[in-house]
Short mmCIF file of C-alpha atoms in Angstrom, two decimals:
data_model
loop_
_atom_site.label_atom_id
_atom_site.label_comp_id
_atom_site.label_asym_id
_atom_site.label_seq_id
_atom_site.Cartn_x
_atom_site.Cartn_y
_atom_site.Cartn_z
CA MET A 144 -92.66 -33.28 -96.87
CA ASN A 145 -90.92 -29.91 -96.93
CA ALA A 146 -88.41 -28.42 -99.36
CA LEU A 147 -86.21 -25.41 -98.63
CA LEU A 148 -85.09 -23.49 -101.72
CA SER A 149 -82.48 -20.73 -101.42
CA VAL A 150 -80.46 -20.10 -104.56
CA SER A 151 -78.19 -17.41 -105.97
CA ASP A 152 -78.46 -18.79 -109.52
CA LYS A 153 -82.19 -18.97 -110.32
CA THR A 154 -81.77 -21.16 -113.40
CA GLY A 155 -84.55 -23.80 -113.47
CA ILE A 156 -85.68 -23.05 -109.92
CA VAL A 157 -89.28 -22.18 -110.86
CA GLU A 158 -89.74 -25.42 -112.80
CA LEU A 159 -88.27 -27.42 -109.92
CA ALA A 160 -90.52 -25.67 -107.40
CA GLN A 161 -93.55 -26.36 -109.59
CA ALA A 162 -92.66 -30.06 -109.73
CA LEU A 163 -92.15 -30.22 -105.95
CA HIS A 164 -95.46 -28.45 -105.35
CA ALA A 165 -97.20 -30.88 -107.70
CA GLN A 166 -95.98 -33.71 -105.45
CA GLY A 167 -97.57 -32.06 -102.41
CA ILE A 168 -94.26 -30.87 -101.01
CA LYS A 169 -94.45 -27.64 -98.99
CA LEU A 170 -92.11 -24.89 -100.23
CA LEU A 171 -89.89 -22.88 -97.87
CA SER A 172 -87.61 -20.17 -99.15
CA THR A 173 -85.58 -17.03 -98.47
CA GLY A 174 -85.27 -13.53 -99.89
CA GLY A 175 -85.16 -13.23 -103.66
CA THR A 176 -85.97 -16.89 -104.25
CA ALA A 177 -89.16 -16.63 -102.19
CA LYS A 178 -90.16 -13.47 -104.02
CA LEU A 179 -89.64 -15.11 -107.42
CA LEU A 180 -91.68 -18.20 -106.51
CA ALA A 181 -94.50 -16.09 -105.11
CA GLU A 182 -94.56 -13.99 -108.28
CA ARG A 183 -95.01 -17.22 -110.25
CA GLY A 184 -98.07 -18.08 -108.17
CA LEU A 185 -96.49 -20.77 -106.02
CA PRO A 186 -97.41 -21.03 -102.32
CA VAL A 187 -94.19 -20.38 -100.43
CA THR A 188 -93.38 -19.79 -96.76
CA GLU A 189 -90.55 -17.46 -95.86
CA VAL A 190 -87.90 -19.07 -93.66
CA ALA A 191 -88.17 -16.10 -91.29
CA GLU A 192 -91.83 -16.99 -90.75
CA MET A 193 -90.91 -20.61 -90.05
CA THR A 194 -88.11 -19.77 -87.59
CA GLY A 195 -89.92 -16.86 -85.99
CA PHE A 196 -86.72 -14.88 -86.33
CA PRO A 197 -86.14 -12.20 -88.99
CA GLU A 198 -83.17 -11.96 -91.31
CA MET A 199 -80.52 -9.73 -89.80
CA LEU A 200 -77.11 -8.19 -90.44
CA ASP A 201 -77.92 -7.41 -94.08
CA GLY A 202 -78.87 -11.04 -94.70
CA ARG A 203 -75.73 -12.50 -93.15
CA VAL A 204 -77.95 -14.39 -90.69
CA LYS A 205 -81.17 -15.95 -91.93
CA THR A 206 -80.93 -19.75 -92.02
CA LEU A 207 -78.55 -20.30 -89.09
CA HIS A 208 -81.33 -21.50 -86.81
CA PRO A 209 -82.28 -24.77 -85.01
CA ARG A 210 -85.58 -24.92 -86.91
CA VAL A 211 -83.59 -25.13 -90.14
CA HIS A 212 -80.70 -27.33 -89.09
CA GLY A 213 -82.83 -29.47 -86.80
CA GLY A 214 -85.15 -30.18 -89.73
CA LEU A 215 -82.17 -31.09 -91.91
CA LEU A 216 -80.10 -33.11 -89.43
CA ALA A 217 -82.72 -35.16 -87.58
CA ARG A 218 -82.49 -38.86 -88.39
CA ARG A 219 -85.92 -40.18 -89.14
CA ASP A 220 -84.96 -43.67 -87.91
CA VAL A 221 -83.86 -42.44 -84.46
CA PRO A 222 -86.89 -42.02 -82.14
CA ALA A 223 -85.06 -39.59 -79.87
CA HIS A 224 -84.37 -37.29 -82.83
CA MET A 225 -87.99 -37.30 -83.91
CA ALA A 226 -89.16 -36.75 -80.33
CA ALA A 227 -86.88 -33.72 -80.07
CA LEU A 228 -88.38 -32.28 -83.25
CA ALA A 229 -91.88 -32.84 -81.92
CA GLU A 230 -91.01 -31.27 -78.57
CA HIS A 231 -89.72 -28.10 -80.23
CA LYS A 232 -92.35 -28.10 -83.00
CA ILE A 233 -89.76 -28.44 -85.76
CA ASP A 234 -90.77 -29.88 -89.13
CA THR A 235 -88.41 -32.04 -91.16
CA ILE A 236 -86.85 -30.61 -94.29
CA ASP A 237 -86.69 -33.38 -96.87
CA VAL A 238 -85.35 -31.54 -99.91
CA LEU A 239 -82.74 -28.78 -99.81
CA VAL A 240 -81.96 -26.73 -102.91
CA VAL A 241 -79.02 -24.36 -102.46
CA ASN A 242 -76.39 -22.91 -104.74
CA LEU A 243 -73.87 -20.65 -103.14
CA TYR A 244 -72.99 -16.97 -103.44
CA PRO A 245 -70.89 -16.52 -106.60
CA PHE A 246 -67.52 -16.14 -104.89
CA GLU A 247 -65.47 -17.59 -107.77
CA ALA A 248 -67.14 -15.35 -110.35
CA THR A 249 -66.77 -12.30 -108.12
CA VAL A 250 -63.02 -12.61 -107.55
CA ALA A 251 -62.49 -13.36 -111.24
CA LYS A 252 -63.76 -9.89 -112.16
CA PRO A 253 -61.07 -7.28 -112.82
CA GLY A 254 -60.79 -4.81 -109.98
CA CYS A 255 -62.57 -6.97 -107.40
CA THR A 256 -62.00 -5.46 -103.97
CA LEU A 257 -61.40 -7.48 -100.84
CA GLU A 258 -64.69 -6.17 -99.45
CA ASP A 259 -66.60 -7.48 -102.50
CA ALA A 260 -64.88 -10.84 -102.12
CA ILE A 261 -65.67 -11.10 -98.41
CA GLU A 262 -69.34 -10.22 -98.91
CA ASN A 263 -69.61 -13.05 -101.44
CA ILE A 264 -68.44 -15.68 -98.98
CA ASP A 265 -71.55 -17.70 -98.23
CA ILE A 266 -72.02 -18.85 -94.63
CA GLY A 267 -75.58 -20.09 -94.25
CA GLY A 268 -75.60 -21.89 -97.59
CA PRO A 269 -72.60 -24.15 -96.95
CA ALA A 270 -73.84 -24.83 -93.40
CA MET A 271 -77.21 -26.05 -94.71
CA VAL A 272 -75.58 -28.05 -97.51
CA ARG A 273 -73.29 -29.81 -95.06
CA SER A 274 -76.19 -30.62 -92.73
CA ALA A 275 -78.31 -32.03 -95.54
CA ALA A 276 -75.44 -33.93 -97.14
CA LYS A 277 -74.50 -35.51 -93.79
CA ASN A 278 -78.10 -36.71 -93.41
CA TRP A 279 -78.30 -37.95 -97.00
CA LYS A 280 -80.50 -40.96 -96.22
CA ASP A 281 -83.31 -38.60 -95.25
CA VAL A 282 -82.59 -35.43 -97.24
CA ALA A 283 -82.04 -34.87 -100.97
CA VAL A 284 -79.62 -31.95 -101.37
CA LEU A 285 -79.36 -30.23 -104.74
CA THR A 286 -76.48 -27.83 -105.36
CA ASP A 287 -76.62 -27.38 -109.14
CA ALA A 288 -79.39 -26.85 -111.69
CA SER A 289 -78.11 -29.82 -113.72
CA GLN A 290 -79.41 -32.10 -110.94
CA TYR A 291 -83.02 -30.88 -111.06
CA ALA A 292 -84.23 -33.04 -113.94
CA THR A 293 -83.18 -36.31 -112.27
CA VAL A 294 -84.92 -35.45 -109.01
CA ILE A 295 -88.08 -34.32 -110.80
CA ALA A 296 -88.18 -37.53 -112.83
CA GLU A 297 -87.79 -39.74 -109.75
CA LEU A 298 -90.42 -37.83 -107.79
CA GLN A 299 -92.87 -38.09 -110.65
CA ALA A 300 -92.17 -41.79 -111.19
CA ALA A 301 -91.95 -43.04 -107.60
CA GLY A 302 -93.00 -40.17 -105.35
CA LYS A 303 -89.55 -40.11 -103.74
CA VAL A 304 -85.88 -39.75 -104.50
CA SER A 305 -83.93 -43.02 -104.49
CA ASP A 306 -81.19 -43.69 -101.95
CA LYS A 307 -78.69 -44.07 -104.80
CA THR A 308 -79.51 -40.61 -106.11
CA LYS A 309 -79.53 -39.06 -102.65
CA PHE A 310 -76.08 -40.45 -101.92
CA ALA A 311 -74.77 -39.18 -105.26
CA LEU A 312 -76.25 -35.77 -104.49
CA SER A 313 -74.57 -35.83 -101.07
CA VAL A 314 -71.17 -36.58 -102.59
CA ALA A 315 -71.68 -33.80 -105.14
CA ALA A 316 -72.65 -31.45 -102.31
CA PHE A 317 -69.51 -32.14 -100.29
CA ASN A 318 -67.44 -31.78 -103.47
CA ARG A 319 -69.03 -28.40 -104.12
CA ILE A 320 -68.29 -27.24 -100.58
CA SER A 321 -64.70 -28.39 -100.97
CA GLN A 322 -64.37 -26.49 -104.26
CA TYR A 323 -65.94 -23.40 -102.72
CA ASP A 324 -63.76 -23.39 -99.62
CA GLY A 325 -60.70 -24.10 -101.77
CA ALA A 326 -61.44 -21.07 -103.94
CA ILE A 327 -61.83 -18.87 -100.87
CA SER A 328 -58.58 -20.20 -99.38
CA ASP A 329 -56.71 -19.72 -102.66
CA TYR A 330 -57.86 -16.12 -102.96
CA LEU A 331 -57.38 -15.02 -99.38
CA SER A 332 -54.01 -16.79 -99.14
CA ALA A 333 -52.84 -14.70 -102.10
CA VAL A 334 -54.07 -11.31 -100.87
CA GLN A 335 -51.33 -8.82 -100.02
CA LEU A 336 -52.60 -5.78 -98.15
CA SER A 337 -50.39 -2.79 -97.56
CA GLU A 338 -50.73 -0.90 -94.31
CA ASP A 339 -51.81 2.34 -95.97
CA VAL A 340 -54.52 0.92 -98.27
CA PRO A 341 -57.91 0.19 -96.63
CA ALA A 342 -59.16 -3.29 -97.47
CA GLY A 343 -62.30 -2.13 -99.27
CA ASP A 344 -60.97 0.76 -101.34
CA ALA A 345 -59.12 -0.99 -104.16
CA ALA A 346 -58.38 -4.37 -105.62
CA PRO A 347 -55.67 -5.95 -103.47
CA LYS A 348 -52.40 -7.15 -104.89
CA LEU A 349 -52.45 -10.92 -105.25
CA ASP A 350 -49.38 -13.08 -104.77
CA LEU A 351 -48.89 -15.32 -107.82
CA PHE A 352 -48.07 -18.20 -105.48
CA ALA A 353 -50.56 -18.17 -102.61
CA GLY A 354 -49.72 -19.19 -99.06
CA GLN A 355 -51.72 -22.39 -99.62
CA SER A 356 -52.48 -24.18 -102.87
CA ASN A 357 -55.76 -26.10 -103.09
CA GLY A 358 -55.91 -28.26 -106.18
CA ARG A 359 -59.45 -28.91 -107.42
CA PHE A 360 -59.68 -31.54 -110.13
CA ILE A 361 -62.62 -33.56 -111.44
CA LYS A 362 -62.23 -37.18 -112.47
CA VAL A 363 -62.80 -37.71 -116.18
CA GLN A 364 -62.18 -41.43 -116.47
CA ASP A 365 -60.21 -44.41 -115.23
CA LEU A 366 -57.40 -45.50 -117.52
CA ARG A 367 -56.44 -49.04 -118.48
CA TYR A 368 -53.16 -48.70 -116.60
CA GLY A 369 -50.47 -46.17 -115.87
CA GLU A 370 -47.08 -45.60 -117.45
CA ASN A 371 -46.54 -49.34 -117.05
CA SER A 372 -49.07 -52.16 -116.84
CA HIS A 373 -48.57 -52.73 -113.09
CA GLN A 374 -49.52 -49.11 -112.33
CA HIS A 375 -53.09 -47.85 -111.90
CA ALA A 376 -54.12 -44.50 -113.38
CA ALA A 377 -56.98 -42.06 -113.95
CA LEU A 378 -57.45 -38.79 -115.82
CA TYR A 379 -58.63 -35.67 -114.00
CA ARG A 380 -59.42 -32.22 -115.37
CA ASP A 381 -59.41 -28.72 -113.96
CA LEU A 382 -62.66 -27.67 -112.29
CA HIS A 383 -63.12 -25.16 -115.12
CA PRO A 384 -61.10 -26.46 -118.11
CA ALA A 385 -60.04 -23.97 -120.75
CA PRO A 386 -61.70 -24.29 -124.17
CA GLY A 387 -59.44 -25.95 -126.71
CA SER A 388 -57.53 -27.99 -124.12
CA LEU A 389 -56.96 -31.74 -124.38
CA VAL A 390 -59.30 -32.63 -121.51
CA THR A 391 -62.21 -31.16 -123.51
CA ALA A 392 -61.62 -33.60 -126.38
CA LYS A 393 -64.41 -35.77 -127.77
CA GLN A 394 -63.23 -39.25 -128.71
CA LEU A 395 -64.88 -40.08 -132.02
CA GLN A 396 -63.52 -43.62 -132.32
CA GLY A 397 -60.82 -46.00 -131.17
CA LYS A 398 -59.61 -47.91 -128.16
CA GLU A 399 -59.64 -46.53 -124.65
CA LEU A 400 -56.89 -43.99 -124.08
CA SER A 401 -53.93 -45.01 -121.95
CA TYR A 402 -51.85 -42.91 -119.56
CA ASN A 403 -49.02 -42.66 -122.09
CA ASN A 404 -51.46 -41.84 -124.90
CA ILE A 405 -52.75 -38.86 -122.94
CA ALA A 406 -49.31 -37.64 -121.88
CA ASP A 407 -48.02 -37.79 -125.46
CA ALA A 408 -51.24 -36.35 -126.86
CA ASP A 409 -50.91 -33.37 -124.55
CA ALA A 410 -47.33 -32.79 -125.68
CA ALA A 411 -48.43 -32.90 -129.33
CA TRP A 412 -51.48 -30.72 -128.82
CA GLU A 413 -49.67 -28.02 -126.86
CA CYS A 414 -46.97 -27.88 -129.52
CA VAL A 415 -49.36 -27.66 -132.48
CA LYS A 416 -51.35 -24.95 -130.67
CA SER A 417 -48.30 -22.69 -130.94
CA PHE A 418 -48.92 -22.50 -134.69
CA THR A 419 -52.00 -20.38 -135.33
CA HIS A 420 -53.84 -21.46 -138.47
CA THR A 421 -55.09 -18.59 -140.62
CA GLY A 422 -54.49 -20.03 -144.08
CA ALA A 423 -51.95 -17.33 -144.90
CA ALA A 424 -49.47 -19.44 -146.85
CA SER A 425 -47.01 -16.54 -147.09
CA ASP A 426 -46.33 -16.81 -143.35
CA LEU A 427 -44.96 -20.20 -142.38
CA ALA A 428 -45.84 -19.62 -138.71
CA ARG A 429 -49.50 -19.18 -139.56
CA VAL A 430 -50.51 -21.99 -141.89
CA ALA A 431 -51.61 -25.57 -141.32
CA ALA A 432 -49.33 -27.31 -138.83
CA CYS A 433 -48.73 -30.95 -137.93
CA VAL A 434 -46.86 -32.35 -134.94
CA ILE A 435 -45.93 -36.01 -134.51
CA VAL A 436 -44.89 -37.04 -131.00
CA LYS A 437 -43.25 -40.20 -129.74
CA HIS A 438 -42.41 -40.72 -126.07
CA ALA A 439 -43.23 -37.09 -125.18
CA ASN A 440 -40.87 -35.60 -127.80
CA PRO A 441 -41.78 -34.14 -131.19
CA CYS A 442 -40.18 -36.39 -133.80
CA GLY A 443 -41.61 -34.39 -136.70
CA VAL A 444 -43.09 -30.90 -136.97
CA ALA A 445 -44.00 -28.99 -140.10
CA VAL A 446 -46.21 -26.28 -141.54
CA GLY A 447 -47.73 -26.28 -144.98
CA ALA A 448 -50.47 -24.86 -147.14
CA ASN A 449 -52.88 -27.59 -145.96
CA ALA A 450 -53.13 -30.63 -143.69
CA LEU A 451 -51.70 -33.03 -146.27
CA GLU A 452 -48.59 -30.96 -146.91
CA ALA A 453 -48.01 -30.31 -143.21
CA TYR A 454 -48.33 -34.01 -142.33
CA SER A 455 -46.19 -35.20 -145.24
CA LYS A 456 -43.35 -32.85 -144.29
CA ALA A 457 -43.58 -33.73 -140.58
CA PHE A 458 -43.48 -37.45 -141.37
CA GLN A 459 -40.32 -37.06 -143.48
CA THR A 460 -38.31 -35.90 -140.45
CA ASP A 461 -38.23 -39.31 -138.79
CA PRO A 462 -40.44 -41.99 -140.37
CA THR A 463 -39.06 -44.67 -138.05
CA SER A 464 -40.02 -42.84 -134.85
CA ALA A 465 -43.35 -41.75 -136.34
CA PHE A 466 -44.47 -45.40 -136.34
CA GLY A 467 -47.09 -45.70 -133.61
CA GLY A 468 -46.90 -41.97 -132.96
CA ILE A 469 -49.35 -39.34 -131.79
CA ILE A 470 -50.42 -36.90 -134.50
CA ALA A 471 -51.91 -33.44 -133.93
CA LEU A 472 -53.08 -30.92 -136.52
CA ASN A 473 -54.21 -27.36 -135.94
CA CYS A 474 -56.67 -27.43 -138.85
CA GLU A 475 -59.48 -29.60 -140.19
CA LEU A 476 -58.39 -33.04 -141.37
CA ASP A 477 -59.67 -33.74 -144.87
CA GLU A 478 -59.80 -36.93 -146.93
CA ALA A 479 -56.50 -36.39 -148.74
CA ALA A 480 -54.54 -36.03 -145.49
CA ALA A 481 -56.48 -38.88 -143.88
CA GLN A 482 -55.57 -41.27 -146.68
CA GLN A 483 -51.89 -40.45 -146.28
CA ILE A 484 -51.95 -40.78 -142.49
CA ALA A 485 -53.88 -44.06 -142.68
CA LYS A 486 -50.96 -45.71 -144.48
CA GLN A 487 -49.06 -45.70 -141.18
CA PHE A 488 -49.68 -47.17 -137.73
CA VAL A 489 -51.09 -44.33 -135.62
CA GLU A 490 -51.99 -44.43 -131.93
CA VAL A 491 -53.85 -41.11 -131.60
CA LEU A 492 -54.99 -38.57 -134.18
CA MET A 493 -56.16 -35.10 -133.06
CA ALA A 494 -57.62 -32.12 -134.89
CA PRO A 495 -60.17 -29.36 -134.31
CA SER A 496 -62.49 -31.02 -136.86
CA PHE A 497 -62.72 -33.84 -139.38
CA THR A 498 -64.57 -34.05 -142.67
CA ALA A 499 -67.03 -36.93 -143.04
CA ALA A 500 -64.83 -38.37 -145.79
CA ALA A 501 -61.77 -38.26 -143.51
CA LEU A 502 -63.59 -40.17 -140.78
CA GLU A 503 -64.72 -42.74 -143.34
CA VAL A 504 -61.07 -43.42 -144.20
CA PHE A 505 -60.47 -44.54 -140.61
CA ARG A 506 -63.76 -46.39 -140.17
CA THR A 507 -62.10 -49.80 -140.61
CA LYS A 508 -59.10 -48.86 -138.47
CA VAL A 509 -61.08 -49.28 -135.29
CA ASN A 510 -58.11 -49.09 -132.94
CA VAL A 511 -57.03 -45.61 -134.02
CA ARG A 512 -58.06 -43.16 -131.34
CA ILE A 513 -59.52 -40.08 -133.01
CA LEU A 514 -59.96 -37.00 -130.84
CA GLN A 515 -61.80 -33.85 -131.84
CA ILE A 516 -60.87 -30.81 -129.77
CA ASP A 517 -63.22 -27.93 -130.48
CA LEU A 518 -61.63 -24.54 -130.95
CA PRO A 519 -62.31 -21.68 -128.53
CA LYS A 520 -65.05 -19.32 -129.73
CA GLY A 521 -62.45 -16.96 -131.11
CA GLY A 522 -60.77 -19.71 -133.12
CA THR A 523 -57.11 -20.67 -132.96
CA SER A 524 -56.19 -17.08 -132.21
CA ASP A 525 -57.67 -17.66 -128.75
CA TRP A 526 -55.60 -20.76 -128.04
CA ASP A 527 -53.25 -18.70 -125.87
CA ASN A 528 -56.14 -18.24 -123.44
CA GLY A 529 -56.26 -22.01 -123.00
CA ARG A 530 -52.68 -22.39 -121.86
CA ASN A 531 -51.92 -23.22 -118.26
CA ALA A 532 -50.85 -20.20 -116.25
CA VAL A 533 -49.00 -22.37 -113.75
CA ASP A 534 -47.30 -25.74 -114.16
CA MET A 535 -47.10 -28.33 -111.40
CA LYS A 536 -44.69 -31.19 -110.83
CA ARG A 537 -45.07 -33.78 -108.09
CA ILE A 538 -42.06 -34.52 -105.92
CA GLY A 539 -41.73 -36.59 -102.74
CA SER A 540 -44.32 -35.25 -100.26
CA GLY A 541 -44.65 -31.99 -102.15
CA ILE A 542 -45.15 -30.16 -105.41
CA LEU A 543 -43.18 -27.68 -107.46
CA LEU A 544 -45.17 -24.80 -108.95
CA GLN A 545 -43.94 -22.42 -111.61
CA THR A 546 -45.41 -20.03 -114.12
CA ALA A 547 -45.87 -21.90 -117.38
CA ASP A 548 -43.35 -21.38 -120.18
CA ASN A 549 -45.67 -19.35 -122.40
CA HIS A 550 -43.03 -16.99 -123.76
CA GLU A 551 -43.39 -16.28 -127.48
CA LEU A 552 -40.43 -15.00 -129.44
CA ALA A 553 -40.86 -12.29 -132.08
CA LEU A 554 -38.48 -11.07 -134.77
CA ARG A 555 -37.89 -7.86 -132.84
CA ASP A 556 -36.55 -9.91 -129.90
CA LEU A 557 -33.72 -11.44 -131.91
CA LYS A 558 -30.18 -10.18 -131.50
CA VAL A 559 -27.76 -11.00 -134.29
CA VAL A 560 -24.31 -11.42 -132.74
CA THR A 561 -22.24 -12.46 -135.76
CA ILE A 562 -20.81 -10.70 -138.78
CA LYS A 563 -22.97 -12.75 -141.10
CA GLN A 564 -26.64 -11.75 -141.05
CA PRO A 565 -29.53 -14.25 -141.38
CA THR A 566 -31.57 -14.08 -144.56
CA ALA A 567 -35.32 -13.41 -144.39
CA GLU A 568 -35.94 -17.09 -145.08
CA GLU A 569 -33.55 -18.11 -142.33
CA LEU A 570 -35.22 -15.77 -139.86
CA ASN A 571 -38.55 -17.36 -140.64
CA ASP A 572 -37.10 -20.81 -140.07
CA LEU A 573 -35.36 -19.67 -136.89
CA LEU A 574 -38.69 -18.67 -135.35
CA PHE A 575 -40.16 -22.01 -136.46
CA ALA A 576 -37.25 -23.97 -135.00
CA TRP A 577 -37.47 -22.03 -131.75
CA LYS A 578 -41.17 -22.90 -131.37
CA VAL A 579 -40.34 -26.58 -131.82
CA ALA A 580 -37.33 -26.58 -129.46
CA LYS A 581 -39.56 -25.29 -126.68
CA TYR A 582 -41.44 -28.63 -126.72
CA VAL A 583 -38.41 -30.93 -127.03
CA LYS A 584 -36.96 -32.44 -123.85
CA SER A 585 -33.67 -30.85 -122.80
CA ASN A 586 -31.00 -30.87 -123.94
CA ALA A 587 -32.70 -29.99 -127.25
CA ILE A 588 -31.15 -29.45 -130.67
CA VAL A 589 -33.50 -28.97 -133.64
CA PHE A 590 -32.51 -28.64 -137.31
CA CYS A 591 -35.15 -27.01 -139.54
CA LYS A 592 -35.57 -25.77 -143.09
CA GLY A 593 -38.54 -24.63 -145.14
CA GLY A 594 -41.01 -24.87 -142.29
CA MET A 595 -40.18 -28.45 -141.26
CA THR A 596 -37.94 -30.23 -138.80
CA MET A 597 -34.99 -31.96 -140.43
CA GLY A 598 -33.42 -33.55 -137.35
CA VAL A 599 -34.30 -33.59 -133.65
CA GLY A 600 -31.93 -34.40 -130.79
CA ALA A 601 -33.73 -34.67 -127.44
CA GLY A 602 -33.26 -35.48 -123.79
CA GLN A 603 -29.52 -36.10 -123.67
CA MET A 604 -27.31 -35.34 -120.71
CA SER A 605 -24.88 -33.65 -123.09
CA ARG A 606 -25.86 -30.95 -125.59
CA LEU A 607 -23.07 -32.25 -127.79
CA ASP A 608 -24.72 -35.67 -127.91
CA SER A 609 -28.09 -34.10 -128.76
CA ALA A 610 -26.45 -32.32 -131.70
CA ARG A 611 -24.89 -35.56 -132.91
CA ILE A 612 -28.14 -37.50 -132.55
CA ALA A 613 -30.08 -34.85 -134.50
CA SER A 614 -27.57 -35.19 -137.32
CA ILE A 615 -27.76 -38.98 -137.23
CA LYS A 616 -31.58 -38.88 -137.31
CA ALA A 617 -31.49 -36.70 -140.42
CA GLY A 618 -29.12 -39.15 -142.07
CA HIS A 619 -31.43 -42.07 -141.32
CA ALA A 620 -34.30 -40.14 -142.92
CA LYS A 621 -32.06 -39.33 -145.93
CA LEU A 622 -32.51 -35.60 -145.34
CA SER A 623 -29.74 -33.15 -146.22
CA LEU A 624 -28.91 -30.68 -143.48
CA VAL A 625 -27.12 -28.34 -145.86
CA GLY A 626 -28.57 -24.85 -145.50
CA THR A 627 -30.57 -25.65 -142.36
CA VAL A 628 -31.03 -23.53 -139.27
CA VAL A 629 -30.55 -24.92 -135.77
CA ALA A 630 -32.27 -24.09 -132.50
CA SER A 631 -30.64 -24.91 -129.16
CA ASP A 632 -32.92 -24.60 -126.13
CA ALA A 633 -30.02 -23.38 -123.96
CA PHE A 634 -26.63 -21.79 -124.64
CA PHE A 635 -23.67 -23.61 -126.12
CA PRO A 636 -21.21 -23.89 -123.20
CA PHE A 637 -18.34 -24.61 -125.63
CA ARG A 638 -17.80 -24.25 -129.36
CA ASP A 639 -17.80 -28.02 -129.92
CA GLY A 640 -21.63 -28.22 -130.15
CA LEU A 641 -21.65 -25.40 -132.69
CA ASP A 642 -18.97 -27.15 -134.74
CA VAL A 643 -21.07 -30.34 -134.86
CA VAL A 644 -24.15 -28.59 -136.28
CA VAL A 645 -22.11 -26.53 -138.73
CA ASP A 646 -20.24 -29.64 -139.89
CA ALA A 647 -23.66 -31.20 -140.52
CA GLY A 648 -24.61 -28.32 -142.83
CA ALA A 649 -26.29 -25.65 -140.67
CA THR A 650 -25.80 -22.05 -141.79
CA CYS A 651 -27.65 -20.24 -139.02
CA VAL A 652 -28.11 -20.89 -135.29
CA ILE A 653 -30.46 -19.55 -132.63
CA GLN A 654 -29.60 -19.95 -128.96
CA PRO A 655 -30.36 -18.02 -125.76
CA GLY A 656 -26.81 -16.77 -125.10
CA GLY A 657 -25.65 -16.08 -121.57
CA SER A 658 -22.67 -18.42 -121.32
CA MET A 659 -19.41 -17.20 -119.84
CA ARG A 660 -17.91 -18.41 -123.13
CA ASP A 661 -20.32 -16.57 -125.43
CA ASP A 662 -17.45 -14.63 -126.98
CA GLU A 663 -15.64 -17.86 -127.78
CA VAL A 664 -18.76 -19.37 -129.40
CA ILE A 665 -19.49 -16.16 -131.37
CA ALA A 666 -15.90 -16.13 -132.61
CA ALA A 667 -16.30 -19.74 -133.72
CA ALA A 668 -19.47 -18.83 -135.63
CA ASN A 669 -17.64 -15.99 -137.38
CA GLU A 670 -14.75 -18.32 -138.13
CA ARG A 671 -17.18 -20.85 -139.67
CA ASP A 672 -19.02 -18.06 -141.55
CA VAL A 673 -22.43 -18.83 -140.09
CA ALA A 674 -25.04 -16.49 -138.65
CA MET A 675 -25.88 -16.67 -134.96
CA VAL A 676 -28.85 -15.11 -133.20
CA PHE A 677 -29.43 -14.77 -129.45
CA SER A 678 -32.99 -15.11 -128.18
CA GLY A 679 -32.22 -14.04 -124.62
CA VAL A 680 -34.61 -16.75 -123.34
CA ARG A 681 -33.93 -20.35 -122.34
CA HIS A 682 -36.47 -23.14 -122.86
CA PHE A 683 -35.47 -26.06 -120.63
CA ARG A 684 -38.14 -28.77 -120.61
CA HIS A 685 -37.53 -31.48 -118.01
#
């Protein structure tokens, strides 16, 4: 038996080569891999010696040879194939170990030139991988160091690699080639070269939306069913998921997640991530936060000095809708908060960590799905790095792509347009309300006060109806809207929506502005003696 090893990433390659050699398998290799194995005392034959043809063109051509591909592609059960090998004195290659030039890592580096990118496009590696993967019944093809242990174990136990493992390795190999080619296509399709800039002199300008989009997603799990029980569903993740994202969650207990669970959990998690937890109780935007979601909309959001206070305030907004809701916290869940949450029916509970005592509270509530989502290495301050850069929506025979709505509003961005000025407390609540409105389905109207939502109107065809519903919700929860602030995700087209929220008790409003009737709405705010602030940014969420 013969094994050809040619890897860019040398992780674990010496140990694998030692195990192959111990099984009497002859080692073939190229360039740096051959040098490394020889330095470790392993007998290794250079591919150039086997083919009788030296590497050329700065290593661009070294394995593109019939002695390599004939050894990989020949079917051992076809006499004519084996006769051809014998006629041309070609040995079979039974194990191929290849990982590809680091194209993805290269183009991810700041300042990567087109020349650097091109030189990191592997040609011989993918060709060998495809040959071996096609002939999977006769060749074990390894494309990642994580596969080495399984192959070593099977060789040591049975002297061969099982057909089941070889097929799995083949599938993984074709997946890797697909990912690799997709990355190359994505990059090159985005390159914009100007006539007066040579390709190798500087990093090229990249189009945000490339000429071709190649989605690369890895299946995480099958789901019980889709949005409805007659639909089938599965969860996939990005090839390289961002730390602190929902798909990295560890399920600590509970039933299998459903399609709707995951969709709502993502809505809750993305919303709570907008509140960075530092423990600074003086800043309502930077303390413990809790978000409760029902049917993709936040029905309660609050910040507090700790998890218990944040949850208790969020729950007050709409206790009826919170029944069977999805709960997300941006801080560790302790026993006190767990005991309060456990009094209600909860579908999913998420947090960066849980105390042992908190988990014990839910031990008998076996159906509650508890998800732990580890923070990025930099903590919650690095959550921004985990946000999607681009959002995708499926339409008939196509997709819509857009940059994600990651805009963050700061105090300096606010423009007061009324005679009455917001108080410092109102400004703080305005920023809080604006964060929440961003995650509420349009048309969105959100009443807030003291770092908690007081009434949420979501997803109505009329902004006026959303305002009315938010008021009604507050009434059902027995919450007074007197002295609240209101966030509207888009401008008020008429004064009637403003009148509804002011009649309900609001004293300050934040909206994007930009309506042809802005002057009329500002005049109405002055007439009603309320403060109005323009954000200059709309947050539609469809």
